[in-house]
Amino acid sequence: MKSFTYERAKTPAEAAGSVAKASGAKFLAGGTNLLDLMKLEIETPTHLVDVQDIGLDTIEKTKDGGLRIGALVTNTALASDQRIRRDYGVLSRAIVAGASGQLRNKATTAGNLLQRTRCPYFYDTNMACNKRQPGSGCAAIQGYSRQLGVIGTSDSCIATYPGDMAIALRVLDATIATVKPDGATRTIAMADFHRLPGDTPQFDTVLERGELITHVDLPRPIGGQHVYRKVRDRASYAFALVSVAAVIQPDGKVRAAFGGMAPKPWRVEAGEAGLHEDPAAAMETIFSGARPTEDNAFKIPLAQRALASAVAQTRS
């Protein structure tokens, strides 16, 4: 691990300002992903700004009947909150499907959104990786790609977004509130938060330098039955080959977002209209333009089966 300096911010504005003015600075919250990457020298920040003391660790009701989740609410606290379990069950189930209890006790809401890919070529510093070292190439494209992306990828990167929580937030139409170093705030739709790689796969999100996530906002409950299905190589402590967050309405209409398939949570609202009438045709729309490799072409039919299983669970 390379040497770095450290400070502990007291307010969101102070934290954002410190990261903006120090070259190579990064925010530190739970550290469950960042510290691992630092040990491997994949991430080499010169300065860490610890945000544990800035508040943002509560879940509050909003005026429109939704919930505002602080950026530092732990995954355990979020998944176990009675309001989340009752009204946003897909979110609670997605969080519990990820990591271990010990990690969920430490991992934060914002940090979960910002975790980096688990592509094995990203983690192997002997391999070319445009996400880790822009312009070096993508060893994964000609390598073993069973776990990697089938849609939303590019000639520069085929890595997938690894998380579970964000898949549920995408199907719930969550939004993300941030503060910039100059004090300006903005709201980012979950659909727009993570970037597709294009020619710049080193940028995972649309956040600007020093911009700090302060909250995640959930709209008023949408009702229906909530299911999270995660298909992986082993029953625990593994990232998804395919996952699906589904909300099935009383009239049979289905909302669905997919994980393990793309560089971001994958949801195509235009395809959802037909999911309850002609699932096969709807899935063709949702995964139109997919570019699977020989190793991972199985993911598309697997996603359809995972969704069918989720829907069937609500009818049993």
PDB file of C-alpha atoms in Angstrom, residues 19-313:
ATOM      1  CA  VAL A  19     -11.422  16.218  -1.690  1.00  0.00           C
ATOM      2  CA  ALA A  20     -11.755  18.911  -4.350  1.00  0.00           C
ATOM      3  CA  LYS A  21      -8.612  20.790  -3.348  1.00  0.00           C
ATOM      4  CA  ALA A  22      -6.274  17.851  -2.711  1.00  0.00           C
ATOM      5  CA  SER A  23      -5.006  16.129  -5.847  1.00  0.00           C
ATOM      6  CA  GLY A  24      -5.638  12.397  -5.682  1.00  0.00           C
ATOM      7  CA  ALA A  25      -7.971  12.628  -2.668  1.00  0.00           C
ATOM      8  CA  LYS A  26     -10.854  10.251  -2.017  1.00  0.00           C
ATOM      9  CA  PHE A  27     -13.684   9.954   0.480  1.00  0.00           C
ATOM     10  CA  LEU A  28     -13.458   7.158   3.041  1.00  0.00           C
ATOM     11  CA  ALA A  29     -16.608   5.778   4.683  1.00  0.00           C
ATOM     12  CA  GLY A  30     -16.909   2.066   5.525  1.00  0.00           C
ATOM     13  CA  GLY A  31     -13.874   1.280   3.370  1.00  0.00           C
ATOM     14  CA  THR A  32     -15.049  -2.230   2.527  1.00  0.00           C
ATOM     15  CA  ASN A  33     -14.071  -1.823  -1.140  1.00  0.00           C
ATOM     16  CA  LEU A  34     -11.620   1.090  -1.191  1.00  0.00           C
ATOM     17  CA  LEU A  35      -9.199  -0.321   1.369  1.00  0.00           C
ATOM     18  CA  ASP A  36      -8.986  -3.641  -0.465  1.00  0.00           C
ATOM     19  CA  LEU A  37      -8.187  -1.802  -3.688  1.00  0.00           C
ATOM     20  CA  MET A  38      -5.558   0.283  -1.923  1.00  0.00           C
ATOM     21  CA  LYS A  39      -3.833  -2.845  -0.604  1.00  0.00           C
ATOM     22  CA  LEU A  40      -3.605  -4.132  -4.184  1.00  0.00           C
ATOM     23  CA  GLU A  41      -2.446  -0.672  -5.375  1.00  0.00           C
ATOM     24  CA  ILE A  42      -5.333  -0.519  -7.822  1.00  0.00           C
ATOM     25  CA  GLU A  43      -6.512   2.609  -6.019  1.00  0.00           C
ATOM     26  CA  THR A  44      -3.666   4.858  -4.871  1.00  0.00           C
ATOM     27  CA  PRO A  45      -5.192   7.963  -3.251  1.00  0.00           C
ATOM     28  CA  THR A  46      -2.714  10.463  -1.878  1.00  0.00           C
ATOM     29  CA  HIS A  47      -5.185  11.758   0.708  1.00  0.00           C
ATOM     30  CA  LEU A  48      -8.198  10.203   2.456  1.00  0.00           C
ATOM     31  CA  VAL A  49     -11.062  12.293   3.806  1.00  0.00           C
ATOM     32  CA  ASP A  50     -12.927  10.271   6.437  1.00  0.00           C
ATOM     33  CA  VAL A  51     -16.644  11.133   6.447  1.00  0.00           C
ATOM     34  CA  GLN A  52     -17.745   9.052   9.432  1.00  0.00           C
ATOM     35  CA  ASP A  53     -18.397  12.141  11.574  1.00  0.00           C
ATOM     36  CA  ILE A  54     -20.525  14.199   9.171  1.00  0.00           C
ATOM     37  CA  GLY A  55     -23.913  12.743  10.181  1.00  0.00           C
ATOM     38  CA  LEU A  56     -26.043  11.464   7.291  1.00  0.00           C
ATOM     39  CA  ASP A  57     -26.753   8.242   9.140  1.00  0.00           C
ATOM     40  CA  THR A  58     -30.537   8.365   9.560  1.00  0.00           C
ATOM     41  CA  ILE A  59     -33.607   7.315   7.552  1.00  0.00           C
ATOM     42  CA  GLU A  60     -36.368   9.922   7.534  1.00  0.00           C
ATOM     43  CA  LYS A  61     -39.807  10.212   6.004  1.00  0.00           C
ATOM     44  CA  THR A  62     -40.205  12.738   3.189  1.00  0.00           C
ATOM     45  CA  LYS A  63     -43.098  15.113   2.590  1.00  0.00           C
ATOM     46  CA  ASP A  64     -44.339  13.111  -0.390  1.00  0.00           C
ATOM     47  CA  GLY A  65     -44.549   9.881   1.611  1.00  0.00           C
ATOM     48  CA  GLY A  66     -41.196   8.398   0.606  1.00  0.00           C
ATOM     49  CA  LEU A  67     -38.007   7.910   2.587  1.00  0.00           C
ATOM     50  CA  ARG A  68     -34.710   9.809   2.656  1.00  0.00           C
ATOM     51  CA  ILE A  69     -31.753   7.524   3.405  1.00  0.00           C
ATOM     52  CA  GLY A  70     -28.561   9.104   4.673  1.00  0.00           C
ATOM     53  CA  ALA A  71     -25.396   8.288   2.764  1.00  0.00           C
ATOM     54  CA  LEU A  72     -23.795   6.764   5.861  1.00  0.00           C
ATOM     55  CA  VAL A  73     -26.673   4.490   6.857  1.00  0.00           C
ATOM     56  CA  THR A  74     -25.147   1.021   7.001  1.00  0.00           C
ATOM     57  CA  ASN A  75     -26.417  -1.781   4.834  1.00  0.00           C
ATOM     58  CA  THR A  76     -27.489  -3.674   7.954  1.00  0.00           C
ATOM     59  CA  ALA A  77     -29.482  -0.732   9.315  1.00  0.00           C
ATOM     60  CA  LEU A  78     -31.126  -0.111   5.954  1.00  0.00           C
ATOM     61  CA  ALA A  79     -32.102  -3.720   5.295  1.00  0.00           C
ATOM     62  CA  SER A  80     -33.523  -4.163   8.805  1.00  0.00           C
ATOM     63  CA  ASP A  81     -35.510  -0.913   8.958  1.00  0.00           C
ATOM     64  CA  GLN A  82     -39.196  -1.833   9.358  1.00  0.00           C
ATOM     65  CA  ARG A  83     -40.331   0.764   6.813  1.00  0.00           C
ATOM     66  CA  ILE A  84     -37.930  -0.618   4.224  1.00  0.00           C
ATOM     67  CA  ARG A  85     -38.955  -4.202   4.918  1.00  0.00           C
ATOM     68  CA  ARG A  86     -42.671  -3.337   4.736  1.00  0.00           C
ATOM     69  CA  ASP A  87     -42.819  -0.906   1.814  1.00  0.00           C
ATOM     70  CA  TYR A  88     -39.614  -1.502  -0.166  1.00  0.00           C
ATOM     71  CA  GLY A  89     -39.094  -5.209   0.316  1.00  0.00           C
ATOM     72  CA  VAL A  90     -37.061  -5.651  -2.859  1.00  0.00           C
ATOM     73  CA  LEU A  91     -34.424  -3.311  -1.422  1.00  0.00           C
ATOM     74  CA  SER A  92     -34.144  -5.177   1.869  1.00  0.00           C
ATOM     75  CA  ARG A  93     -33.895  -8.511   0.041  1.00  0.00           C
ATOM     76  CA  ALA A  94     -31.252  -7.237  -2.372  1.00  0.00           C
ATOM     77  CA  ILE A  95     -29.041  -5.932   0.434  1.00  0.00           C
ATOM     78  CA  VAL A  96     -29.252  -9.172   2.401  1.00  0.00           C
ATOM     79  CA  ALA A  97     -28.313 -11.102  -0.760  1.00  0.00           C
ATOM     80  CA  GLY A  98     -24.987  -9.284  -0.893  1.00  0.00           C
ATOM     81  CA  ALA A  99     -21.741  -9.738   1.022  1.00  0.00           C
ATOM     82  CA  SER A 100     -21.651 -11.067   4.594  1.00  0.00           C
ATOM     83  CA  GLY A 101     -23.221  -9.840   7.810  1.00  0.00           C
ATOM     84  CA  GLN A 102     -19.895  -8.407   8.952  1.00  0.00           C
ATOM     85  CA  LEU A 103     -19.452  -6.423   5.747  1.00  0.00           C
ATOM     86  CA  ARG A 104     -23.047  -5.180   5.814  1.00  0.00           C
ATOM     87  CA  ASN A 105     -22.460  -3.903   9.350  1.00  0.00           C
ATOM     88  CA  LYS A 106     -19.719  -1.619   8.006  1.00  0.00           C
ATOM     89  CA  ALA A 107     -20.674  -0.884   4.407  1.00  0.00           C
ATOM     90  CA  THR A 108     -22.610   2.341   3.783  1.00  0.00           C
ATOM     91  CA  THR A 109     -25.406   3.272   1.405  1.00  0.00           C
ATOM     92  CA  ALA A 110     -23.258   5.676  -0.638  1.00  0.00           C
ATOM     93  CA  GLY A 111     -20.237   3.405  -0.575  1.00  0.00           C
ATOM     94  CA  ASN A 112     -22.338   0.540  -1.884  1.00  0.00           C
ATOM     95  CA  LEU A 113     -23.326   2.646  -4.883  1.00  0.00           C
ATOM     96  CA  LEU A 114     -19.698   3.551  -5.531  1.00  0.00           C
ATOM     97  CA  GLN A 115     -18.133   0.098  -5.326  1.00  0.00           C
ATOM     98  CA  ARG A 116     -16.002  -0.794  -8.308  1.00  0.00           C
ATOM     99  CA  THR A 117     -16.236  -3.760 -10.638  1.00  0.00           C
ATOM    100  CA  ARG A 118     -15.082  -7.208  -9.577  1.00  0.00           C
ATOM    101  CA  CYS A 119     -13.832  -8.044 -13.080  1.00  0.00           C
ATOM    102  CA  PRO A 120     -10.826 -10.367 -12.504  1.00  0.00           C
ATOM    103  CA  TYR A 121      -8.801  -8.471 -15.089  1.00  0.00           C
ATOM    104  CA  PHE A 122      -9.381  -5.223 -13.190  1.00  0.00           C
ATOM    105  CA  TYR A 123      -8.050  -6.877 -10.033  1.00  0.00           C
ATOM    106  CA  ASP A 124      -5.010  -8.440 -11.753  1.00  0.00           C
ATOM    107  CA  THR A 125      -2.459  -5.652 -12.171  1.00  0.00           C
ATOM    108  CA  ASN A 126      -0.472  -7.805 -14.608  1.00  0.00           C
ATOM    109  CA  MET A 127      -3.353  -7.624 -17.088  1.00  0.00           C
ATOM    110  CA  ALA A 128      -4.343  -4.789 -19.401  1.00  0.00           C
ATOM    111  CA  CYS A 129      -7.398  -2.917 -18.117  1.00  0.00           C
ATOM    112  CA  ASN A 130      -8.720   0.384 -19.440  1.00  0.00           C
ATOM    113  CA  LYS A 131     -10.754   0.889 -16.276  1.00  0.00           C
ATOM    114  CA  ARG A 132      -7.667   0.607 -14.093  1.00  0.00           C
ATOM    115  CA  GLN A 133      -5.162   2.165 -16.528  1.00  0.00           C
ATOM    116  CA  PRO A 134      -6.837   4.108 -19.357  1.00  0.00           C
ATOM    117  CA  GLY A 135      -5.456   3.297 -22.781  1.00  0.00           C
ATOM    118  CA  SER A 136      -3.822   0.022 -21.791  1.00  0.00           C
ATOM    119  CA  GLY A 137      -6.428  -2.185 -23.464  1.00  0.00           C
ATOM    120  CA  CYS A 138      -8.974  -4.724 -22.200  1.00  0.00           C
ATOM    121  CA  ALA A 139      -7.609  -8.216 -21.585  1.00  0.00           C
ATOM    122  CA  ALA A 140     -11.111  -9.414 -20.707  1.00  0.00           C
ATOM    123  CA  ILE A 141     -12.369  -9.060 -24.269  1.00  0.00           C
ATOM    124  CA  GLN A 142     -10.038 -11.796 -25.509  1.00  0.00           C
ATOM    125  CA  GLY A 143      -9.961 -13.560 -22.151  1.00  0.00           C
ATOM    126  CA  TYR A 144     -12.347 -15.628 -20.077  1.00  0.00           C
ATOM    127  CA  SER A 145     -15.529 -13.576 -19.847  1.00  0.00           C
ATOM    128  CA  ARG A 146     -18.110 -15.860 -18.227  1.00  0.00           C
ATOM    129  CA  GLN A 147     -18.850 -13.407 -15.390  1.00  0.00           C
ATOM    130  CA  LEU A 148     -18.688 -10.248 -17.494  1.00  0.00           C
ATOM    131  CA  GLY A 149     -21.126  -7.995 -19.336  1.00  0.00           C
ATOM    132  CA  VAL A 150     -23.418  -8.819 -22.240  1.00  0.00           C
ATOM    133  CA  ILE A 151     -25.012  -5.406 -22.836  1.00  0.00           C
ATOM    134  CA  GLY A 152     -24.031  -1.757 -22.407  1.00  0.00           C
ATOM    135  CA  THR A 153     -20.388  -2.728 -22.897  1.00  0.00           C
ATOM    136  CA  SER A 154     -17.929  -1.261 -25.376  1.00  0.00           C
ATOM    137  CA  ASP A 155     -14.742  -2.121 -27.236  1.00  0.00           C
ATOM    138  CA  SER A 156     -12.880  -0.613 -24.276  1.00  0.00           C
ATOM    139  CA  CYS A 157     -14.505  -2.506 -21.405  1.00  0.00           C
ATOM    140  CA  ILE A 158     -16.897  -5.400 -20.756  1.00  0.00           C
ATOM    141  CA  ALA A 159     -16.873  -5.261 -16.940  1.00  0.00           C
ATOM    142  CA  THR A 160     -20.114  -5.407 -14.959  1.00  0.00           C
ATOM    143  CA  TYR A 161     -21.369  -3.377 -12.028  1.00  0.00           C
ATOM    144  CA  PRO A 162     -21.146  -5.795  -9.071  1.00  0.00           C
ATOM    145  CA  GLY A 163     -23.693  -4.593  -6.503  1.00  0.00           C
ATOM    146  CA  ASP A 164     -27.147  -5.773  -5.456  1.00  0.00           C
ATOM    147  CA  MET A 165     -28.572  -2.734  -3.644  1.00  0.00           C
ATOM    148  CA  ALA A 166     -28.383  -0.509  -6.723  1.00  0.00           C
ATOM    149  CA  ILE A 167     -30.406  -2.993  -8.784  1.00  0.00           C
ATOM    150  CA  ALA A 168     -33.285  -2.651  -6.327  1.00  0.00           C
ATOM    151  CA  LEU A 169     -32.915   1.135  -6.188  1.00  0.00           C
ATOM    152  CA  ARG A 170     -33.171   1.237  -9.974  1.00  0.00           C
ATOM    153  CA  VAL A 171     -36.466  -0.684 -10.037  1.00  0.00           C
ATOM    154  CA  LEU A 172     -37.804   1.611  -7.281  1.00  0.00           C
ATOM    155  CA  ASP A 173     -36.952   4.812  -9.222  1.00  0.00           C
ATOM    156  CA  ALA A 174     -34.693   6.113  -6.457  1.00  0.00           C
ATOM    157  CA  THR A 175     -32.818   9.398  -6.780  1.00  0.00           C
ATOM    158  CA  ILE A 176     -29.432  10.448  -5.383  1.00  0.00           C
ATOM    159  CA  ALA A 177     -28.807  13.791  -3.661  1.00  0.00           C
ATOM    160  CA  THR A 178     -25.319  15.288  -3.684  1.00  0.00           C
ATOM    161  CA  VAL A 179     -23.397  18.366  -2.596  1.00  0.00           C
ATOM    162  CA  LYS A 180     -20.541  19.900  -4.583  1.00  0.00           C
ATOM    163  CA  PRO A 181     -17.472  21.673  -3.173  1.00  0.00           C
ATOM    164  CA  ASP A 182     -19.033  25.091  -3.873  1.00  0.00           C
ATOM    165  CA  GLY A 183     -22.118  24.142  -1.828  1.00  0.00           C
ATOM    166  CA  ALA A 184     -24.360  23.564  -4.835  1.00  0.00           C
ATOM    167  CA  THR A 185     -26.637  20.555  -4.618  1.00  0.00           C
ATOM    168  CA  ARG A 186     -28.162  18.388  -7.287  1.00  0.00           C
ATOM    169  CA  THR A 187     -30.434  15.377  -7.660  1.00  0.00           C
ATOM    170  CA  ILE A 188     -29.459  12.501  -9.954  1.00  0.00           C
ATOM    171  CA  ALA A 189     -31.894   9.842 -11.107  1.00  0.00           C
ATOM    172  CA  MET A 190     -30.710   6.337 -10.352  1.00  0.00           C
ATOM    173  CA  ALA A 191     -31.029   5.607 -14.063  1.00  0.00           C
ATOM    174  CA  ASP A 192     -28.408   8.265 -14.828  1.00  0.00           C
ATOM    175  CA  PHE A 193     -25.977   7.773 -11.950  1.00  0.00           C
ATOM    176  CA  HIS A 194     -23.757   4.977 -13.296  1.00  0.00           C
ATOM    177  CA  ARG A 195     -22.056   5.483 -16.643  1.00  0.00           C
ATOM    178  CA  LEU A 196     -21.646   3.105 -19.536  1.00  0.00           C
ATOM    179  CA  PRO A 197     -17.962   2.658 -20.403  1.00  0.00           C
ATOM    180  CA  GLY A 198     -17.800   3.982 -23.951  1.00  0.00           C
ATOM    181  CA  ASP A 199     -14.239   5.198 -24.497  1.00  0.00           C
ATOM    182  CA  THR A 200     -13.769   6.277 -20.864  1.00  0.00           C
ATOM    183  CA  PRO A 201     -14.383   3.206 -18.677  1.00  0.00           C
ATOM    184  CA  GLN A 202     -12.274   4.669 -15.863  1.00  0.00           C
ATOM    185  CA  PHE A 203     -15.289   6.808 -14.907  1.00  0.00           C
ATOM    186  CA  ASP A 204     -17.914   4.691 -13.147  1.00  0.00           C
ATOM    187  CA  THR A 205     -20.425   7.434 -12.271  1.00  0.00           C
ATOM    188  CA  VAL A 206     -21.443  10.960 -13.265  1.00  0.00           C
ATOM    189  CA  LEU A 207     -20.123  12.454 -10.010  1.00  0.00           C
ATOM    190  CA  GLU A 208     -17.785  15.408 -10.419  1.00  0.00           C
ATOM    191  CA  ARG A 209     -14.523  15.845  -8.531  1.00  0.00           C
ATOM    192  CA  GLY A 210     -15.279  16.466  -4.855  1.00  0.00           C
ATOM    193  CA  GLU A 211     -19.013  15.844  -5.261  1.00  0.00           C
ATOM    194  CA  LEU A 212     -20.342  13.976  -2.226  1.00  0.00           C
ATOM    195  CA  ILE A 213     -23.441  11.798  -2.008  1.00  0.00           C
ATOM    196  CA  THR A 214     -25.553  12.973   0.928  1.00  0.00           C
ATOM    197  CA  HIS A 215     -28.773  10.959   0.596  1.00  0.00           C
ATOM    198  CA  VAL A 216     -30.672   8.424  -1.452  1.00  0.00           C
ATOM    199  CA  ASP A 217     -34.354   9.255  -1.825  1.00  0.00           C
ATOM    200  CA  LEU A 218     -37.095   6.696  -2.328  1.00  0.00           C
ATOM    201  CA  PRO A 219     -40.456   7.797  -3.767  1.00  0.00           C
ATOM    202  CA  ARG A 220     -43.692   6.866  -2.039  1.00  0.00           C
ATOM    203  CA  PRO A 221     -44.209   3.083  -1.926  1.00  0.00           C
ATOM    204  CA  ILE A 222     -45.362   1.564  -5.201  1.00  0.00           C
ATOM    205  CA  GLY A 223     -47.015  -1.491  -3.631  1.00  0.00           C
ATOM    206  CA  GLY A 224     -47.150  -4.876  -5.294  1.00  0.00           C
ATOM    207  CA  GLN A 225     -45.064  -7.928  -4.461  1.00  0.00           C
ATOM    208  CA  HIS A 226     -41.295  -7.519  -4.277  1.00  0.00           C
ATOM    209  CA  VAL A 227     -38.784 -10.218  -5.192  1.00  0.00           C
ATOM    210  CA  TYR A 228     -35.005 -10.270  -5.585  1.00  0.00           C
ATOM    211  CA  ARG A 229     -33.495 -13.260  -7.379  1.00  0.00           C
ATOM    212  CA  LYS A 230     -29.720 -13.738  -7.448  1.00  0.00           C
ATOM    213  CA  VAL A 231     -28.097 -16.518  -9.455  1.00  0.00           C
ATOM    214  CA  ARG A 232     -24.454 -17.179  -8.590  1.00  0.00           C
ATOM    215  CA  ASP A 233     -21.865 -19.917  -8.630  1.00  0.00           C
ATOM    216  CA  ARG A 234     -22.212 -20.608  -4.919  1.00  0.00           C
ATOM    217  CA  ALA A 235     -24.943 -19.908  -2.404  1.00  0.00           C
ATOM    218  CA  SER A 236     -23.175 -17.107  -0.519  1.00  0.00           C
ATOM    219  CA  TYR A 237     -20.217 -14.721  -0.662  1.00  0.00           C
ATOM    220  CA  ALA A 238     -20.370 -14.563  -4.458  1.00  0.00           C
ATOM    221  CA  PHE A 239     -21.300 -11.872  -6.941  1.00  0.00           C
ATOM    222  CA  ALA A 240     -24.207 -12.395  -9.297  1.00  0.00           C
ATOM    223  CA  LEU A 241     -23.952 -14.062 -12.652  1.00  0.00           C
ATOM    224  CA  VAL A 242     -27.478 -12.716 -13.097  1.00  0.00           C
ATOM    225  CA  SER A 243     -29.800 -10.993 -10.657  1.00  0.00           C
ATOM    226  CA  VAL A 244     -33.257  -9.517 -11.022  1.00  0.00           C
ATOM    227  CA  ALA A 245     -35.150  -7.054  -8.855  1.00  0.00           C
ATOM    228  CA  ALA A 246     -38.840  -7.387  -9.651  1.00  0.00           C
ATOM    229  CA  VAL A 247     -42.006  -5.662  -8.477  1.00  0.00           C
ATOM    230  CA  ILE A 248     -45.213  -7.370  -9.597  1.00  0.00           C
ATOM    231  CA  GLN A 249     -48.298  -5.153  -9.433  1.00  0.00           C
ATOM    232  CA  PRO A 250     -51.797  -6.483  -8.583  1.00  0.00           C
ATOM    233  CA  ASP A 251     -52.803  -6.115 -12.252  1.00  0.00           C
ATOM    234  CA  GLY A 252     -49.906  -8.351 -13.293  1.00  0.00           C
ATOM    235  CA  LYS A 253     -47.672  -5.604 -14.673  1.00  0.00           C
ATOM    236  CA  VAL A 254     -43.999  -6.105 -13.894  1.00  0.00           C
ATOM    237  CA  ARG A 255     -41.114  -3.782 -13.159  1.00  0.00           C
ATOM    238  CA  ALA A 256     -37.710  -5.424 -13.517  1.00  0.00           C
ATOM    239  CA  ALA A 257     -34.069  -4.385 -13.249  1.00  0.00           C
ATOM    240  CA  PHE A 258     -31.166  -6.746 -13.850  1.00  0.00           C
ATOM    241  CA  GLY A 259     -27.721  -7.119 -12.313  1.00  0.00           C
ATOM    242  CA  GLY A 260     -24.669  -9.046 -13.467  1.00  0.00           C
ATOM    243  CA  MET A 261     -25.446  -8.136 -17.066  1.00  0.00           C
ATOM    244  CA  ALA A 262     -24.065  -4.656 -17.676  1.00  0.00           C
ATOM    245  CA  PRO A 263     -21.763  -1.905 -16.373  1.00  0.00           C
ATOM    246  CA  LYS A 264     -24.765  -0.434 -14.530  1.00  0.00           C
ATOM    247  CA  PRO A 265     -28.099  -1.671 -13.185  1.00  0.00           C
ATOM    248  CA  TRP A 266     -29.991  -2.611 -16.366  1.00  0.00           C
ATOM    249  CA  ARG A 267     -33.605  -1.574 -16.751  1.00  0.00           C
ATOM    250  CA  VAL A 268     -35.458  -0.751 -19.964  1.00  0.00           C
ATOM    251  CA  GLU A 269     -38.879   0.641 -19.087  1.00  0.00           C
ATOM    252  CA  ALA A 270     -40.042   0.387 -22.704  1.00  0.00           C
ATOM    253  CA  GLY A 271     -39.748  -3.376 -22.511  1.00  0.00           C
ATOM    254  CA  GLU A 272     -41.597  -3.778 -19.229  1.00  0.00           C
ATOM    255  CA  ALA A 273     -45.038  -3.178 -20.711  1.00  0.00           C
ATOM    256  CA  GLY A 274     -45.068  -6.641 -22.245  1.00  0.00           C
ATOM    257  CA  LEU A 275     -43.476  -8.619 -19.440  1.00  0.00           C
ATOM    258  CA  HIS A 276     -46.809  -9.893 -18.109  1.00  0.00           C
ATOM    259  CA  GLU A 277     -48.252 -10.666 -21.574  1.00  0.00           C
ATOM    260  CA  ASP A 278     -45.333 -11.833 -23.731  1.00  0.00           C
ATOM    261  CA  PRO A 279     -42.221 -12.179 -21.557  1.00  0.00           C
ATOM    262  CA  ALA A 280     -40.036 -13.572 -24.353  1.00  0.00           C
ATOM    263  CA  ALA A 281     -40.723 -10.619 -26.670  1.00  0.00           C
ATOM    264  CA  ALA A 282     -40.305  -8.156 -23.808  1.00  0.00           C
ATOM    265  CA  MET A 283     -36.933  -9.637 -22.892  1.00  0.00           C
ATOM    266  CA  GLU A 284     -35.834  -9.258 -26.518  1.00  0.00           C
ATOM    267  CA  THR A 285     -36.589  -5.547 -26.206  1.00  0.00           C
ATOM    268  CA  ILE A 286     -34.851  -5.230 -22.836  1.00  0.00           C
ATOM    269  CA  PHE A 287     -31.690  -6.905 -24.129  1.00  0.00           C
ATOM    270  CA  SER A 288     -31.800  -5.526 -27.648  1.00  0.00           C
ATOM    271  CA  GLY A 289     -28.273  -4.733 -28.784  1.00  0.00           C
ATOM    272  CA  ALA A 290     -26.642  -7.244 -26.457  1.00  0.00           C
ATOM    273  CA  ARG A 291     -23.132  -8.340 -27.397  1.00  0.00           C
ATOM    274  CA  PRO A 292     -22.483 -11.521 -25.415  1.00  0.00           C
ATOM    275  CA  THR A 293     -19.299 -13.515 -25.775  1.00  0.00           C
ATOM    276  CA  GLU A 294     -19.148 -17.251 -26.293  1.00  0.00           C
ATOM    277  CA  ASP A 295     -18.444 -17.593 -22.561  1.00  0.00           C
ATOM    278  CA  ASN A 296     -21.409 -15.578 -21.288  1.00  0.00           C
ATOM    279  CA  ALA A 297     -24.161 -15.911 -23.903  1.00  0.00           C
ATOM    280  CA  PHE A 298     -26.007 -18.088 -21.386  1.00  0.00           C
ATOM    281  CA  LYS A 299     -26.732 -15.001 -19.279  1.00  0.00           C
ATOM    282  CA  ILE A 300     -29.608 -13.743 -21.429  1.00  0.00           C
ATOM    283  CA  PRO A 301     -31.776 -16.880 -21.223  1.00  0.00           C
ATOM    284  CA  LEU A 302     -30.735 -17.201 -17.587  1.00  0.00           C
ATOM    285  CA  ALA A 303     -32.039 -13.679 -16.919  1.00  0.00           C
ATOM    286  CA  GLN A 304     -35.370 -14.617 -18.496  1.00  0.00           C
ATOM    287  CA  ARG A 305     -35.602 -17.708 -16.297  1.00  0.00           C
ATOM    288  CA  ALA A 306     -34.676 -15.732 -13.193  1.00  0.00           C
ATOM    289  CA  LEU A 307     -37.446 -13.235 -13.913  1.00  0.00           C
ATOM    290  CA  ALA A 308     -39.945 -16.030 -14.608  1.00  0.00           C
ATOM    291  CA  SER A 309     -38.996 -17.617 -11.290  1.00  0.00           C
ATOM    292  CA  ALA A 310     -39.481 -14.315  -9.478  1.00  0.00           C
ATOM    293  CA  VAL A 311     -42.930 -13.813 -10.998  1.00  0.00           C
ATOM    294  CA  ALA A 312     -43.923 -17.409 -10.278  1.00  0.00           C
ATOM    295  CA  GLN A 313     -42.938 -16.953  -6.641  1.00  0.00           C
TER     296      GLN A 313
END
